[in-house]
PDB file of C-alpha atoms in Angstrom:
ATOM      1  CA  MET A   1     -83.863-145.009  49.447  1.00 84.00           C
ATOM      2  CA  THR A   2     -85.855-143.420  52.266  1.00 89.00           C
ATOM      3  CA  ALA A   3     -88.499-145.591  53.908  1.00 92.00           C
ATOM      4  CA  LEU A   4     -91.032-144.208  56.340  1.00 93.00           C
ATOM      5  CA  VAL A   5     -92.023-146.875  58.886  1.00 95.00           C
ATOM      6  CA  LEU A   6     -95.207-146.103  60.817  1.00 94.00           C
ATOM      7  CA  CYS A   7     -96.095-148.266  63.802  1.00 89.00           C
ATOM      8  CA  GLY A   8     -99.346-149.151  65.511  1.00 88.00           C
ATOM      9  CA  GLY A   9    -100.582-147.693  68.740  1.00 82.00           C
ATOM     10  CA  GLY A  10    -104.054-146.203  68.325  1.00 77.00           C
ATOM     11  CA  SER A  11    -104.106-142.516  69.199  1.00 74.00           C
ATOM     12  CA  ARG A  12    -100.315-142.423  69.071  1.00 80.00           C
ATOM     13  CA  GLY A  13    -100.854-142.357  65.315  1.00 78.00           C
ATOM     14  CA  ALA A  14    -101.510-138.622  65.723  1.00 79.00           C
ATOM     15  CA  VAL A  15     -97.796-138.212  66.484  1.00 86.00           C
ATOM     16  CA  GLU A  16     -97.007-139.611  63.036  1.00 90.00           C
ATOM     17  CA  VAL A  17     -98.612-136.487  61.561  1.00 88.00           C
ATOM     18  CA  GLY A  18     -95.802-134.379  63.023  1.00 90.00           C
ATOM     19  CA  LEU A  19     -93.181-136.757  61.688  1.00 91.00           C
ATOM     20  CA  TYR A  20     -94.672-136.567  58.197  1.00 93.00           C
ATOM     21  CA  ARG A  21     -94.845-132.762  58.398  1.00 92.00           C
ATOM     22  CA  ALA A  22     -91.195-132.553  59.493  1.00 93.00           C
ATOM     23  CA  LEU A  23     -90.041-134.791  56.641  1.00 93.00           C
ATOM     24  CA  MET A  24     -91.880-132.613  54.123  1.00 93.00           C
ATOM     25  CA  GLU A  25     -90.535-129.371  55.644  1.00 94.00           C
ATOM     26  CA  LEU A  26     -87.001-130.775  55.459  1.00 95.00           C
ATOM     27  CA  GLU A  27     -87.705-131.861  51.866  1.00 94.00           C
ATOM     28  CA  ILE A  28     -86.744-135.456  52.626  1.00 94.00           C
ATOM     29  CA  PRO A  29     -88.225-137.612  49.861  1.00 93.00           C
ATOM     30  CA  ILE A  30     -90.185-140.711  50.841  1.00 95.00           C
ATOM     31  CA  ASP A  31     -89.602-143.682  48.532  1.00 95.00           C
ATOM     32  CA  LEU A  32     -91.466-146.342  50.513  1.00 96.00           C
ATOM     33  CA  VAL A  33     -94.024-146.388  53.332  1.00 96.00           C
ATOM     34  CA  VAL A  34     -94.508-149.369  55.655  1.00 96.00           C
ATOM     35  CA  GLY A  35     -97.423-149.222  58.057  1.00 95.00           C
ATOM     36  CA  THR A  36     -98.934-151.290  60.845  1.00 93.00           C
ATOM     37  CA  SER A  37    -102.397-150.751  62.335  1.00 90.00           C
ATOM     38  CA  VAL A  38    -102.957-146.985  62.707  1.00 89.00           C
ATOM     39  CA  GLY A  39     -99.653-146.592  60.830  1.00 93.00           C
ATOM     40  CA  ALA A  40    -101.303-148.383  57.890  1.00 94.00           C
ATOM     41  CA  ILE A  41    -104.035-145.728  57.845  1.00 90.00           C
ATOM     42  CA  ASN A  42    -101.542-142.874  58.062  1.00 92.00           C
ATOM     43  CA  GLY A  43     -99.273-144.652  55.607  1.00 95.00           C
ATOM     44  CA  ALA A  44    -102.041-144.892  53.025  1.00 95.00           C
ATOM     45  CA  VAL A  45    -102.611-141.137  53.286  1.00 93.00           C
ATOM     46  CA  VAL A  46     -98.872-140.454  52.948  1.00 95.00           C
ATOM     47  CA  ALA A  47     -98.604-142.870  49.996  1.00 96.00           C
ATOM     48  CA  THR A  48    -101.301-140.942  48.113  1.00 94.00           C
ATOM     49  CA  SER A  49     -99.023-137.872  48.420  1.00 92.00           C
ATOM     50  CA  MET A  50    -101.673-135.925  50.278  1.00 90.00           C
ATOM     51  CA  PRO A  51    -100.010-133.017  52.082  1.00 91.00           C
ATOM     52  CA  PRO A  52     -99.347-133.205  55.827  1.00 90.00           C
ATOM     53  CA  GLU A  53    -102.130-130.675  56.362  1.00 91.00           C
ATOM     54  CA  ALA A  54    -104.659-133.173  54.966  1.00 86.00           C
ATOM     55  CA  LEU A  55    -103.521-135.828  57.431  1.00 82.00           C
ATOM     56  CA  GLU A  56    -103.602-133.266  60.241  1.00 85.00           C
ATOM     57  CA  THR A  57    -107.159-132.246  59.287  1.00 84.00           C
ATOM     58  CA  LEU A  58    -108.210-135.889  59.271  1.00 77.00           C
ATOM     59  CA  TRP A  59    -106.929-136.348  62.828  1.00 77.00           C
ATOM     60  CA  GLN A  60    -108.278-133.021  64.130  1.00 77.00           C
ATOM     61  CA  GLY A  61    -111.765-133.713  62.816  1.00 69.00           C
ATOM     62  CA  LEU A  62    -111.859-137.263  64.116  1.00 64.00           C
ATOM     63  CA  ARG A  63    -114.721-138.141  66.428  1.00 64.00           C
ATOM     64  CA  ARG A  64    -115.284-141.393  68.252  1.00 61.00           C
ATOM     65  CA  ARG A  65    -118.637-141.904  66.560  1.00 66.00           C
ATOM     66  CA  ASP A  66    -116.915-141.715  63.141  1.00 71.00           C
ATOM     67  CA  LEU A  67    -115.081-144.947  63.907  1.00 63.00           C
ATOM     68  CA  PHE A  68    -116.913-146.942  66.533  1.00 56.00           C
ATOM     69  CA  ALA A  69    -120.371-148.474  66.810  1.00 53.00           C
ATOM     70  CA  LEU A  70    -121.204-151.357  69.109  1.00 51.00           C
ATOM     71  CA  ASN A  71    -121.377-154.682  67.329  1.00 52.00           C
ATOM     72  CA  PRO A  72    -125.071-155.638  67.016  1.00 54.00           C
ATOM     73  CA  GLN A  73    -124.058-159.308  67.548  1.00 56.00           C
ATOM     74  CA  LEU A  74    -123.583-158.405  71.211  1.00 53.00           C
ATOM     75  CA  LEU A  75    -127.378-158.293  71.583  1.00 51.00           C
ATOM     76  CA  TRP A  76    -127.885-161.988  70.855  1.00 51.00           C
ATOM     77  CA  LYS A  77    -124.445-163.593  71.080  1.00 57.00           C
ATOM     78  CA  LEU A  78    -123.259-161.751  74.194  1.00 56.00           C
ATOM     79  CA  ILE A  79    -119.794-163.076  75.056  1.00 62.00           C
ATOM     80  CA  TRP A  80    -119.634-165.139  71.847  1.00 57.00           C
ATOM     81  CA  ALA A  81    -119.658-162.098  69.551  1.00 49.00           C
ATOM     82  CA  ASP A  82    -116.415-161.804  67.608  1.00 61.00           C
ATOM     83  CA  SER A  83    -115.811-158.180  68.656  1.00 49.00           C
ATOM     84  CA  LEU A  84    -117.029-155.283  70.748  1.00 55.00           C
ATOM     85  CA  TYR A  85    -117.242-152.925  67.773  1.00 54.00           C
ATOM     86  CA  ASP A  86    -118.599-153.283  64.270  1.00 61.00           C
ATOM     87  CA  HIS A  87    -115.986-152.358  61.658  1.00 66.00           C
ATOM     88  CA  ARG A  88    -118.397-150.759  59.153  1.00 68.00           C
ATOM     89  CA  ARG A  89    -118.125-147.173  60.479  1.00 70.00           C
ATOM     90  CA  LEU A  90    -114.343-147.248  60.305  1.00 77.00           C
ATOM     91  CA  ARG A  91    -114.546-148.728  56.808  1.00 81.00           C
ATOM     92  CA  ARG A  92    -116.946-145.995  55.605  1.00 82.00           C
ATOM     93  CA  PHE A  93    -114.746-143.327  57.201  1.00 82.00           C
ATOM     94  CA  LEU A  94    -111.720-144.599  55.263  1.00 85.00           C
ATOM     95  CA  GLU A  95    -113.657-145.084  52.013  1.00 89.00           C
ATOM     96  CA  ARG A  96    -114.675-141.408  52.104  1.00 85.00           C
ATOM     97  CA  ARG A  97    -111.188-140.107  52.827  1.00 82.00           C
ATOM     98  CA  LEU A  98    -108.746-142.286  50.905  1.00 88.00           C
ATOM     99  CA  PRO A  99    -108.543-141.399  47.217  1.00 88.00           C
ATOM    100  CA  ALA A 100    -106.835-144.693  46.289  1.00 93.00           C
ATOM    101  CA  ARG A 101    -108.679-148.011  46.174  1.00 93.00           C
ATOM    102  CA  ARG A 102    -105.777-150.287  45.263  1.00 95.00           C
ATOM    103  CA  PHE A 103    -102.097-150.355  46.209  1.00 96.00           C
ATOM    104  CA  GLU A 104    -101.316-149.905  42.526  1.00 96.00           C
ATOM    105  CA  ASP A 105    -103.106-146.492  42.580  1.00 96.00           C
ATOM    106  CA  LEU A 106    -100.736-145.063  45.197  1.00 97.00           C
ATOM    107  CA  VAL A 107     -98.053-142.528  44.294  1.00 96.00           C
ATOM    108  CA  ILE A 108     -95.537-143.960  46.793  1.00 96.00           C
ATOM    109  CA  PRO A 109     -95.254-147.747  47.333  1.00 96.00           C
ATOM    110  CA  LEU A 110     -96.914-148.921  50.548  1.00 96.00           C
ATOM    111  CA  ILE A 111     -96.566-152.140  52.529  1.00 96.00           C
ATOM    112  CA  VAL A 112     -99.244-152.949  55.118  1.00 95.00           C
ATOM    113  CA  THR A 113     -98.660-155.408  57.962  1.00 94.00           C
ATOM    114  CA  GLY A 114    -101.240-157.796  59.410  1.00 93.00           C
ATOM    115  CA  THR A 115    -101.135-160.883  61.638  1.00 93.00           C
ATOM    116  CA  ASP A 116    -102.341-164.340  60.622  1.00 93.00           C
ATOM    117  CA  PHE A 117    -104.604-165.004  63.614  1.00 88.00           C
ATOM    118  CA  GLU A 118    -104.217-168.788  63.548  1.00 89.00           C
ATOM    119  CA  ARG A 119    -100.426-168.876  63.166  1.00 90.00           C
ATOM    120  CA  GLY A 120     -99.481-165.641  64.913  1.00 91.00           C
ATOM    121  CA  GLN A 121     -97.193-164.796  61.998  1.00 92.00           C
ATOM    122  CA  PRO A 122     -96.968-161.460  60.195  1.00 94.00           C
ATOM    123  CA  VAL A 123     -98.503-161.055  56.749  1.00 92.00           C
ATOM    124  CA  TYR A 124     -97.697-158.252  54.326  1.00 94.00           C
ATOM    125  CA  TRP A 125     -99.520-156.620  51.437  1.00 93.00           C
ATOM    126  CA  ARG A 126     -98.192-154.352  48.728  1.00 93.00           C
ATOM    127  CA  GLU A 127    -100.688-155.029  45.962  1.00 92.00           C
ATOM    128  CA  GLY A 128    -104.407-155.531  45.518  1.00 92.00           C
ATOM    129  CA  PRO A 129    -107.322-153.903  47.368  1.00 92.00           C
ATOM    130  CA  LEU A 130    -105.993-151.271  49.763  1.00 93.00           C
ATOM    131  CA  LEU A 131    -108.937-150.975  52.123  1.00 92.00           C
ATOM    132  CA  GLU A 132    -109.088-154.716  52.849  1.00 91.00           C
ATOM    133  CA  ALA A 133    -105.426-154.708  53.897  1.00 93.00           C
ATOM    134  CA  ILE A 134    -105.904-151.656  56.122  1.00 92.00           C
ATOM    135  CA  MET A 135    -109.018-153.099  57.748  1.00 89.00           C
ATOM    136  CA  ALA A 136    -107.126-156.311  58.529  1.00 91.00           C
ATOM    137  CA  SER A 137    -104.150-154.354  59.876  1.00 92.00           C
ATOM    138  CA  VAL A 138    -106.348-152.439  62.362  1.00 86.00           C
ATOM    139  CA  ALA A 139    -108.530-155.406  63.443  1.00 85.00           C
ATOM    140  CA  MET A 140    -107.489-155.522  67.101  1.00 80.00           C
ATOM    141  CA  PRO A 141    -108.856-158.811  68.491  1.00 75.00           C
ATOM    142  CA  GLY A 142    -111.823-158.221  70.736  1.00 73.00           C
ATOM    143  CA  LEU A 143    -112.350-154.668  69.512  1.00 70.00           C
ATOM    144  CA  PHE A 144    -112.833-155.217  65.759  1.00 71.00           C
ATOM    145  CA  PRO A 145    -113.686-158.491  64.013  1.00 75.00           C
ATOM    146  CA  PRO A 146    -110.924-160.426  62.243  1.00 82.00           C
ATOM    147  CA  GLN A 147    -110.848-159.958  58.482  1.00 82.00           C
ATOM    148  CA  VAL A 148    -110.771-162.973  56.183  1.00 83.00           C
ATOM    149  CA  VAL A 149    -108.090-162.585  53.526  1.00 82.00           C
ATOM    150  CA  GLY A 150    -107.004-165.427  51.270  1.00 79.00           C
ATOM    151  CA  GLY A 151    -108.937-167.864  53.458  1.00 84.00           C
ATOM    152  CA  ALA A 152    -107.050-166.836  56.606  1.00 85.00           C
ATOM    153  CA  GLN A 153    -108.320-164.762  59.527  1.00 84.00           C
ATOM    154  CA  VAL A 154    -106.108-161.699  59.780  1.00 89.00           C
ATOM    155  CA  VAL A 155    -105.952-159.296  62.712  1.00 88.00           C
ATOM    156  CA  ASP A 156    -103.993-156.241  63.838  1.00 88.00           C
ATOM    157  CA  GLY A 157    -100.466-156.137  62.411  1.00 89.00           C
ATOM    158  CA  GLY A 158     -99.096-154.778  65.669  1.00 90.00           C
ATOM    159  CA  ILE A 159     -99.449-158.185  67.272  1.00 86.00           C
ATOM    160  CA  ALA A 160     -96.784-159.797  65.085  1.00 91.00           C
ATOM    161  CA  ASP A 161     -94.768-156.840  63.751  1.00 90.00           C
ATOM    162  CA  ASN A 162     -95.624-153.470  65.271  1.00 89.00           C
ATOM    163  CA  VAL A 163     -92.540-151.678  63.935  1.00 91.00           C
ATOM    164  CA  PRO A 164     -91.722-153.427  60.628  1.00 90.00           C
ATOM    165  CA  ILE A 165     -88.304-151.879  60.071  1.00 90.00           C
ATOM    166  CA  ASP A 166     -86.923-155.191  58.790  1.00 90.00           C
ATOM    167  CA  VAL A 167     -89.575-155.221  56.048  1.00 90.00           C
ATOM    168  CA  ALA A 168     -88.500-151.750  54.933  1.00 89.00           C
ATOM    169  CA  VAL A 169     -84.842-152.800  54.890  1.00 89.00           C
ATOM    170  CA  ARG A 170     -85.520-156.001  52.949  1.00 86.00           C
ATOM    171  CA  SER A 171     -87.759-154.153  50.502  1.00 82.00           C
ATOM    172  CA  SER A 172     -84.958-151.738  49.661  1.00 70.00           C
ATOM    173  CA  LEU A 173     -82.614-154.584  48.677  1.00 56.00           C
ATOM    174  CA  PRO A 174     -82.258-155.680  45.059  1.00 50.00           C
ATOM    175  CA  SER A 175     -84.943-158.244  44.227  1.00 45.00           C
ATOM    176  CA  THR A 176     -82.345-161.054  44.118  1.00 36.00           C
ATOM    177  CA  GLN A 177     -81.570-160.501  47.828  1.00 37.00           C
ATOM    178  CA  ARG A 178     -85.130-160.222  49.184  1.00 36.00           C
ATOM    179  CA  SER A 179     -86.509-162.967  51.386  1.00 37.00           C
ATOM    180  CA  ILE A 180     -90.129-161.772  51.235  1.00 39.00           C
ATOM    181  CA  SER A 181     -92.420-162.863  48.422  1.00 35.00           C
ATOM    182  CA  TRP A 182     -95.530-160.766  47.876  1.00 39.00           C
ATOM    183  CA  THR A 183     -99.002-162.102  47.204  1.00 39.00           C
ATOM    184  CA  SER A 184    -102.418-161.023  48.380  1.00 42.00           C
ATOM    185  CA  LEU A 185    -101.706-162.883  51.624  1.00 45.00           C
ATOM    186  CA  THR A 186     -98.000-163.290  52.320  1.00 44.00           C
ATOM    187  CA  ARG A 187     -96.840-165.109  55.401  1.00 43.00           C
ATOM    188  CA  GLY A 188     -93.783-163.610  57.106  1.00 45.00           C
ATOM    189  CA  SER A 189     -90.496-165.409  56.751  1.00 41.00           C
TER     190      SER A 189
END
């Protein structure tokens, strides 16, 4: 089994395009994708089996205004606003570009990493609404608002598990040997 693990790191996600292209050129099959933060965005594109050129085009055409708009709460809440940026532009950008709406619609299985804000523990998704998991995985505290999932505030996956190699390894084990259970909000073990 070949798992592609994509980490967080903002603009460093552009480097993941080259990795994906190289894997395709070498005809290395991808059986599982695990992504954190920007790696969750790239991972969703890879898991739809879009070609590397599509991911490259997405990154080349990216403009700051496509993703970021100041949070209007800043006008009346000032320092008590939950984030600097409103997440709606990023959400619309992803809605327009991702052909899958649910994990179950993906061609290649995908696991997305988030962080339970209250506990500081990683959470993982592999089923259910795809966009909600991605939005939680990229919700860097202070920049984007936390996302509420399963009653818990979830923020950027890079805080608790930026390079989730262990998740990829455990996911490739027979189900009797796995120590991760999957639900819409799964707390790390």
